[in-house]
mmCIF file of C-alpha atoms in Angstrom:
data_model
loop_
_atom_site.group_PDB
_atom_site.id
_atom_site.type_symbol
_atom_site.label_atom_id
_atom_site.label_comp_id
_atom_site.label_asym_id
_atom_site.label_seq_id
_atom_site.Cartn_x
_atom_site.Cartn_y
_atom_site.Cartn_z
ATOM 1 C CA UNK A 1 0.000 0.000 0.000
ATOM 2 C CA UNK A 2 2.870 2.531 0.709
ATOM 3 C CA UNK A 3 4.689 2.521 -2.334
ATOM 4 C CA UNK A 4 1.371 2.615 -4.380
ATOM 5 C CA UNK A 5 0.223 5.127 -2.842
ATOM 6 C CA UNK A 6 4.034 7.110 -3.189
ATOM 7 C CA UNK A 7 3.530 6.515 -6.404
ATOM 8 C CA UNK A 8 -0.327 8.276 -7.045
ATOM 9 C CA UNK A 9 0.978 11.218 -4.673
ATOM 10 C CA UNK A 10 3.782 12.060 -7.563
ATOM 11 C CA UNK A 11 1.492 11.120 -10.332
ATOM 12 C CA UNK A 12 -1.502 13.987 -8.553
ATOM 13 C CA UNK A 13 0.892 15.991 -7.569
ATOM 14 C CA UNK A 14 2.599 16.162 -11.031
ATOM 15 C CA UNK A 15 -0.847 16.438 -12.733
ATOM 16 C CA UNK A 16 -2.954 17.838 -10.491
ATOM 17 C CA UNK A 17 -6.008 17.502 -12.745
ATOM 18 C CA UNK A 18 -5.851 13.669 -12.408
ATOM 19 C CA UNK A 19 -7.059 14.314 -8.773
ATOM 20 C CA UNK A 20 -10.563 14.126 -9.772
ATOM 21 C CA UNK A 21 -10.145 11.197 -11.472
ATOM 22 C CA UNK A 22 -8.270 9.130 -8.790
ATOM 23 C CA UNK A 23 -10.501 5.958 -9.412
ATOM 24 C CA UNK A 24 -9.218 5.767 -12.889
ATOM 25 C CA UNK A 25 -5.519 6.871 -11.654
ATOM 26 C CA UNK A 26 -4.770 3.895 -9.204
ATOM 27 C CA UNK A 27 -6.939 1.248 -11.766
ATOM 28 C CA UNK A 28 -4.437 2.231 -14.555
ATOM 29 C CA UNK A 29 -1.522 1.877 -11.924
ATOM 30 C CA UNK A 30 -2.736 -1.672 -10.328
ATOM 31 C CA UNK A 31 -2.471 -2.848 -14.295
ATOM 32 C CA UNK A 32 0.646 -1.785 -15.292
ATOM 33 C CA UNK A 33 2.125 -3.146 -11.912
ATOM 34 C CA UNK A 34 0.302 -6.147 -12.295
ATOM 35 C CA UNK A 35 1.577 -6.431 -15.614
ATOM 36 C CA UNK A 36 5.045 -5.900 -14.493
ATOM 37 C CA UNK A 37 4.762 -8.311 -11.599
ATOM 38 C CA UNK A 38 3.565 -11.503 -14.255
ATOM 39 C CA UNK A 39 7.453 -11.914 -15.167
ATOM 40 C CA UNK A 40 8.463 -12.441 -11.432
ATOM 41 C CA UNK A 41 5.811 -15.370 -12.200
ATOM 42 C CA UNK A 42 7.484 -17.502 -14.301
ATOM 43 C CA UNK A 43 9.684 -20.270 -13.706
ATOM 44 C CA UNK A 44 12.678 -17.939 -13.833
ATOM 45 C CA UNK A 45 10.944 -14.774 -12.312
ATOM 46 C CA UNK A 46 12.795 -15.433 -9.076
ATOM 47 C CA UNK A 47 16.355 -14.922 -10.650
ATOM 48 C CA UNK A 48 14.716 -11.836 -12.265
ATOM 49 C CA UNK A 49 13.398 -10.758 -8.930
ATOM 50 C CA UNK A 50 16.685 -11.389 -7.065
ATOM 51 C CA UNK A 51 18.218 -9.279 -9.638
ATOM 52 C CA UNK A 52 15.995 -6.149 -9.347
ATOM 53 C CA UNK A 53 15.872 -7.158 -5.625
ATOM 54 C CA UNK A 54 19.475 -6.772 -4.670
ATOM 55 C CA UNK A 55 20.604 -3.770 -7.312
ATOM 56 C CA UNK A 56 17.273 -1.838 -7.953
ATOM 57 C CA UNK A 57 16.657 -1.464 -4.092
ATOM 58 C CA UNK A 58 19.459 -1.607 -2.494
ATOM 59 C CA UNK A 59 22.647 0.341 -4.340
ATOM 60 C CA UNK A 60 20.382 3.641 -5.643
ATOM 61 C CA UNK A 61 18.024 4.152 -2.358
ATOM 62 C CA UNK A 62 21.633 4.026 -0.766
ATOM 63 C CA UNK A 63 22.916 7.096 -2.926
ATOM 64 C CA UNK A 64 19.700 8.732 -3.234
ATOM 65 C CA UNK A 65 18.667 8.481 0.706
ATOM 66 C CA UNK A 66 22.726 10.157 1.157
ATOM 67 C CA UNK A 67 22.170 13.038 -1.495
ATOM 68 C CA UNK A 68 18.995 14.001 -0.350
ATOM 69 C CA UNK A 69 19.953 14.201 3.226
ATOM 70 C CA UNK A 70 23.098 16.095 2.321
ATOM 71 C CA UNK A 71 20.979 18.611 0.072
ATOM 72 C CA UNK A 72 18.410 19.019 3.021
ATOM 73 C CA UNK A 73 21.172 19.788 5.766
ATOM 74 C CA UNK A 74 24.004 21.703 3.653
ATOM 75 C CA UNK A 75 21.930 22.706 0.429
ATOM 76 C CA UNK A 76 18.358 23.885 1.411
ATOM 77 C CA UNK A 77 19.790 23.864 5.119
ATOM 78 C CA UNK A 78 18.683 22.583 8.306
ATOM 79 C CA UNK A 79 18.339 25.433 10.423
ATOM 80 C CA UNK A 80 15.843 26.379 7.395
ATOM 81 C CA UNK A 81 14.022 23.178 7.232
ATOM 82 C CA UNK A 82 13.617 23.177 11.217
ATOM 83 C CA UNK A 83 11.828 26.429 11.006
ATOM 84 C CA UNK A 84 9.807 24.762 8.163
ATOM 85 C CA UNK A 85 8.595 22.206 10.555
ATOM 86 C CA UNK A 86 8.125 24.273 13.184
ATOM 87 C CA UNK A 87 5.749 25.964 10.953
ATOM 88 C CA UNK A 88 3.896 23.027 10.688
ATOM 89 C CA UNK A 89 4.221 21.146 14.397
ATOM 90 C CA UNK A 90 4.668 24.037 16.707
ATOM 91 C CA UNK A 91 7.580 25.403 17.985
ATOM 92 C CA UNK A 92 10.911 23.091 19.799
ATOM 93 C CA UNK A 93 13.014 23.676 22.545
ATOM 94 C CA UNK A 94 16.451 24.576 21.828
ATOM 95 C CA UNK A 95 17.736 21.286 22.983
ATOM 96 C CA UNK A 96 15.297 20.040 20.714
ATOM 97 C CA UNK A 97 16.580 21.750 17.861
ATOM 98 C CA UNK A 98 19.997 20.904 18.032
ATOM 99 C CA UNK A 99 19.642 17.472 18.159
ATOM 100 C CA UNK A 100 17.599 17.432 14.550
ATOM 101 C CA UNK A 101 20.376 19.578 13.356
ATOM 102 C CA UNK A 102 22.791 17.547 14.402
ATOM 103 C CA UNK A 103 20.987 14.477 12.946
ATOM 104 C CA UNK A 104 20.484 16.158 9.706
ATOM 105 C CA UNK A 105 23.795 17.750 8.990
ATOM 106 C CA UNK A 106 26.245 15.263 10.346
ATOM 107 C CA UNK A 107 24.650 11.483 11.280
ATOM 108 C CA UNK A 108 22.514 11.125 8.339
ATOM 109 C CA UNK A 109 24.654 11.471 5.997
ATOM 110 C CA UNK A 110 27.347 9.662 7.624
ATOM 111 C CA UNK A 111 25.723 6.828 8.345
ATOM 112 C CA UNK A 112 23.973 6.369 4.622
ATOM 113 C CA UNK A 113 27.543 7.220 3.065
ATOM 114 C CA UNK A 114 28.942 4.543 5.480
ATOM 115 C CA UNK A 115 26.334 1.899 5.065
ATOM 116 C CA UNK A 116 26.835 2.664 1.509
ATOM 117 C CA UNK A 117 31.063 2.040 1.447
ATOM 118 C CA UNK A 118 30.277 -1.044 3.684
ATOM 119 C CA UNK A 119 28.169 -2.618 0.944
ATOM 120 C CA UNK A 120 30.366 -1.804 -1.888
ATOM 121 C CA UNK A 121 33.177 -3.269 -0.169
ATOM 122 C CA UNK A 122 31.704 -6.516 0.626
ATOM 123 C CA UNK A 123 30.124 -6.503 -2.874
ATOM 124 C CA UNK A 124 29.923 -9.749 -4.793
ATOM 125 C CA UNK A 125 28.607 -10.829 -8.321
ATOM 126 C CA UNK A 126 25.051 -11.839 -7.675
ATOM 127 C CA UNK A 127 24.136 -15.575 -6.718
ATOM 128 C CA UNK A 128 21.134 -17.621 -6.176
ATOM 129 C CA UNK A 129 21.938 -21.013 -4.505
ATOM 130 C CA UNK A 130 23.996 -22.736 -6.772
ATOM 131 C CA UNK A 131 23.546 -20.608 -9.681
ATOM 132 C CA UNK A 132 25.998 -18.000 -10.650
ATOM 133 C CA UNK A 133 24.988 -14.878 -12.856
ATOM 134 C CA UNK A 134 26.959 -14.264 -15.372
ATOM 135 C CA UNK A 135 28.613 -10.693 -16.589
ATOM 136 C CA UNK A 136 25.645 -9.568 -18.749
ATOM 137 C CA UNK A 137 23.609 -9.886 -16.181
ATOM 138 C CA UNK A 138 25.331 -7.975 -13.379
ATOM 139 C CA UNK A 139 26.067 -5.170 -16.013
ATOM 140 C CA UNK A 140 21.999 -5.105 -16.348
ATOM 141 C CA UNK A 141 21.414 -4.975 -12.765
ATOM 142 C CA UNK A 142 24.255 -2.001 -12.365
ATOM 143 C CA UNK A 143 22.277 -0.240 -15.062
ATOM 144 C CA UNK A 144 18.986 -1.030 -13.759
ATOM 145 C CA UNK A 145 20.132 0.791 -10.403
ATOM 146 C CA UNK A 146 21.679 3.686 -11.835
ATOM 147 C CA UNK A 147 17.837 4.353 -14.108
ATOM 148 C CA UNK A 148 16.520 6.124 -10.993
ATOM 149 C CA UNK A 149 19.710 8.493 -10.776
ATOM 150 C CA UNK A 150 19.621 8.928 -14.401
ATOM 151 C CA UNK A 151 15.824 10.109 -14.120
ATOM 152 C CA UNK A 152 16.635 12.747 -11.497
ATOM 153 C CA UNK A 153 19.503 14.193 -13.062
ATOM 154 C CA UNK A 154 18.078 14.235 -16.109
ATOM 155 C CA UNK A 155 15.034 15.815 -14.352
ATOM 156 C CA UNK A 156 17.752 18.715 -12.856
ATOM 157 C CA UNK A 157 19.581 19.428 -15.676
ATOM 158 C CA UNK A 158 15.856 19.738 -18.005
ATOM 159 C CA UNK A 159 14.840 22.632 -14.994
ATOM 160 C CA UNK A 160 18.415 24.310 -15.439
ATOM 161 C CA UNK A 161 18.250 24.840 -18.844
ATOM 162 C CA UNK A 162 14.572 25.818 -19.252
ATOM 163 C CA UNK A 163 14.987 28.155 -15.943
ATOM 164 C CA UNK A 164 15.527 31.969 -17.631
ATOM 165 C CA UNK A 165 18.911 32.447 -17.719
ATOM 166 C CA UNK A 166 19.140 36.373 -17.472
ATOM 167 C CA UNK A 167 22.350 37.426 -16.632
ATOM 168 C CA UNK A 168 22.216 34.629 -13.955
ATOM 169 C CA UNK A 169 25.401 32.079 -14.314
ATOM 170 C CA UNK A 170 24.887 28.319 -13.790
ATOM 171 C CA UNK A 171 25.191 28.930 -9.867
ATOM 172 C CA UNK A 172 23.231 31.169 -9.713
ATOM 173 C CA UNK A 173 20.301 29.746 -11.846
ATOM 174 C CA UNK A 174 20.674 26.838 -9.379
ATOM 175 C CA UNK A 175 20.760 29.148 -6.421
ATOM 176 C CA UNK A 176 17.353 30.682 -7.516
ATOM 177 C CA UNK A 177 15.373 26.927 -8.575
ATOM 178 C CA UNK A 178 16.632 26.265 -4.537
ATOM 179 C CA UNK A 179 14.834 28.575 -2.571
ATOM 180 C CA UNK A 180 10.804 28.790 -2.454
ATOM 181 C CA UNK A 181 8.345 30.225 -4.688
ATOM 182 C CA UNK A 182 6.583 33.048 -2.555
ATOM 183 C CA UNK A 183 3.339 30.430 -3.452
ATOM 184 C CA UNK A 184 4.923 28.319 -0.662
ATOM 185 C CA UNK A 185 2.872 27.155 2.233
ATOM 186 C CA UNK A 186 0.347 25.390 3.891
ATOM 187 C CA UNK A 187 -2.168 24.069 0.580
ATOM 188 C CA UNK A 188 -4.846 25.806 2.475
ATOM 189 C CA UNK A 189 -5.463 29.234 3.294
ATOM 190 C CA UNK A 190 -5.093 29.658 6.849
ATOM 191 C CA UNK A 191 -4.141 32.397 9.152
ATOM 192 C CA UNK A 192 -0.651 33.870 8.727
ATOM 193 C CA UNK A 193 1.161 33.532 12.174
ATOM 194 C CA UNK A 194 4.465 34.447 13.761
ATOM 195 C CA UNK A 195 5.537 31.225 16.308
ATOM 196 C CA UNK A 196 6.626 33.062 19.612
ATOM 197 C CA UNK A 197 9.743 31.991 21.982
ATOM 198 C CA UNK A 198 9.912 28.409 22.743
ATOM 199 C CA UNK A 199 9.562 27.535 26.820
ATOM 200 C CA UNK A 200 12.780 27.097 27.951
ATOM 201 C CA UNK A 201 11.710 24.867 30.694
ATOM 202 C CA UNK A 202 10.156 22.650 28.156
ATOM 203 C CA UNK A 203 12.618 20.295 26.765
ATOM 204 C CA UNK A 204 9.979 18.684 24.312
ATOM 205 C CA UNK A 205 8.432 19.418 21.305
ATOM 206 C CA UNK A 206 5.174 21.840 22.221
ATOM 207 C CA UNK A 207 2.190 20.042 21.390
ATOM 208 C CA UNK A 208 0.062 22.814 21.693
ATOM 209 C CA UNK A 209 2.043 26.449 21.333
ATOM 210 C CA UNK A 210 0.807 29.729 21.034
ATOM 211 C CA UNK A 211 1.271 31.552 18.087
ATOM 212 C CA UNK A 212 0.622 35.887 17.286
ATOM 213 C CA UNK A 213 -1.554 36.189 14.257
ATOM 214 C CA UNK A 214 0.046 38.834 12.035
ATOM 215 C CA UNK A 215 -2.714 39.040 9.115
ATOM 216 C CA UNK A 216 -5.648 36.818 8.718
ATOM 217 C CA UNK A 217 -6.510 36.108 5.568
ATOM 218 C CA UNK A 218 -10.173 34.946 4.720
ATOM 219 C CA UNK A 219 -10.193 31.135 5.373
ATOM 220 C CA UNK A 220 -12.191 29.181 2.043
ATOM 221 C CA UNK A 221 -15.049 26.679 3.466
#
């Protein structure tokens, strides 16, 4: 159920016309998975699914899970991001707040690039009981893991180019596609709000803090 329904959150939230036809959305997507999955069902589906299994899943979540962490402490930044979830949870103690930041500049990424080393040096060409893959099909598996990647940069490097250059240079263009649209916010239209000063004596997150309405906007039904 999770990663079909990751997978009709990107497709509405790409298109977000499709939303009123979600019926038809997650029928189409229970086919073509299902019409994926009949290979796996085959006498030799379970080399095929050993081979998606053990390079698909494991080798590009690695490097994915590491650059997205790194982007989200060091790119976007954390001390950013913490004030985003503030925003949306209430406000944290300091203590609080430095242990996220911690987490999400230094452990996180540390521990996904180590995991990641770890694997790489204990890698082996692919086995399954007495059977032994041969070259071709490790090559396939290598590119079937780097696909993802591939997609994303690709992805990147489409928004770069199409972004209006100006008199903007590269890092800059990639500078400006960083930071938030002033659309950004809650999906709603809610009061605007300033959070006020954490308790100090609290070393939790506040479950229920007190915010100073700034400008209230008129709230849809």
């Amino acid at each position: 159920f999770a990663l079909l329904e990751t997978c009709l959150t990107a497709i509405q939230d790409t298109y977000p016309s499709l939303r009123k036809k979600k019926v038809w959305v997650v029928l189409v997507t229970c086919i073509i998975g299902f019409c994926g999955g009949i290979i796996v069902t085959t006498q030799g589906g379970m080399f095929v699914l050993q081979l998606m299994d053990n390079y698909v899943s494991s080798w590009s979540v690695f490097i994915m899970a590491a650059g997205e962490s790194a982007l989200v402490g060091w790119v976007y930044g954390a001390d950013r991001f913490l004030q985003d979830v503030q925003m949306m949870i209430g406000p944290m103690s300091r203590k609080t707040q430095i242990f996220f930041t911690i987490f999400w500049k230094y452990l996180s990424p540390l521990t996904l690039v180590s995991v990641l080393l770890f694997n790489l040096i204990q890698y082996k060409p692919l086995a399954y009981g007495n059977y032994t893959y041969p070259g071709w099909a490790n090559g396939l598996g290598w590119v079937l893991s780097l696909v993802p990647m591939i997609i994303i940069s690709a992805l990147a490097i489409k928004k770069i180019y199409y972004t209006p250059s100006g008199n903007m240079s590269l890092f800059q263009k990639i500078k400006f596609l960083l930071k938030p649209s002033q659309a950004w916010g809650p999906a709603h239209k809610v009061p605007q709000f300033k959070m006020d000063d954490e308790d100090d004596e609290d070393d939790g997150i506040v479950s229920n803090p007190n915010f100073t309405i700034t400008n209230i906007r008129e709230i849809s039904a």
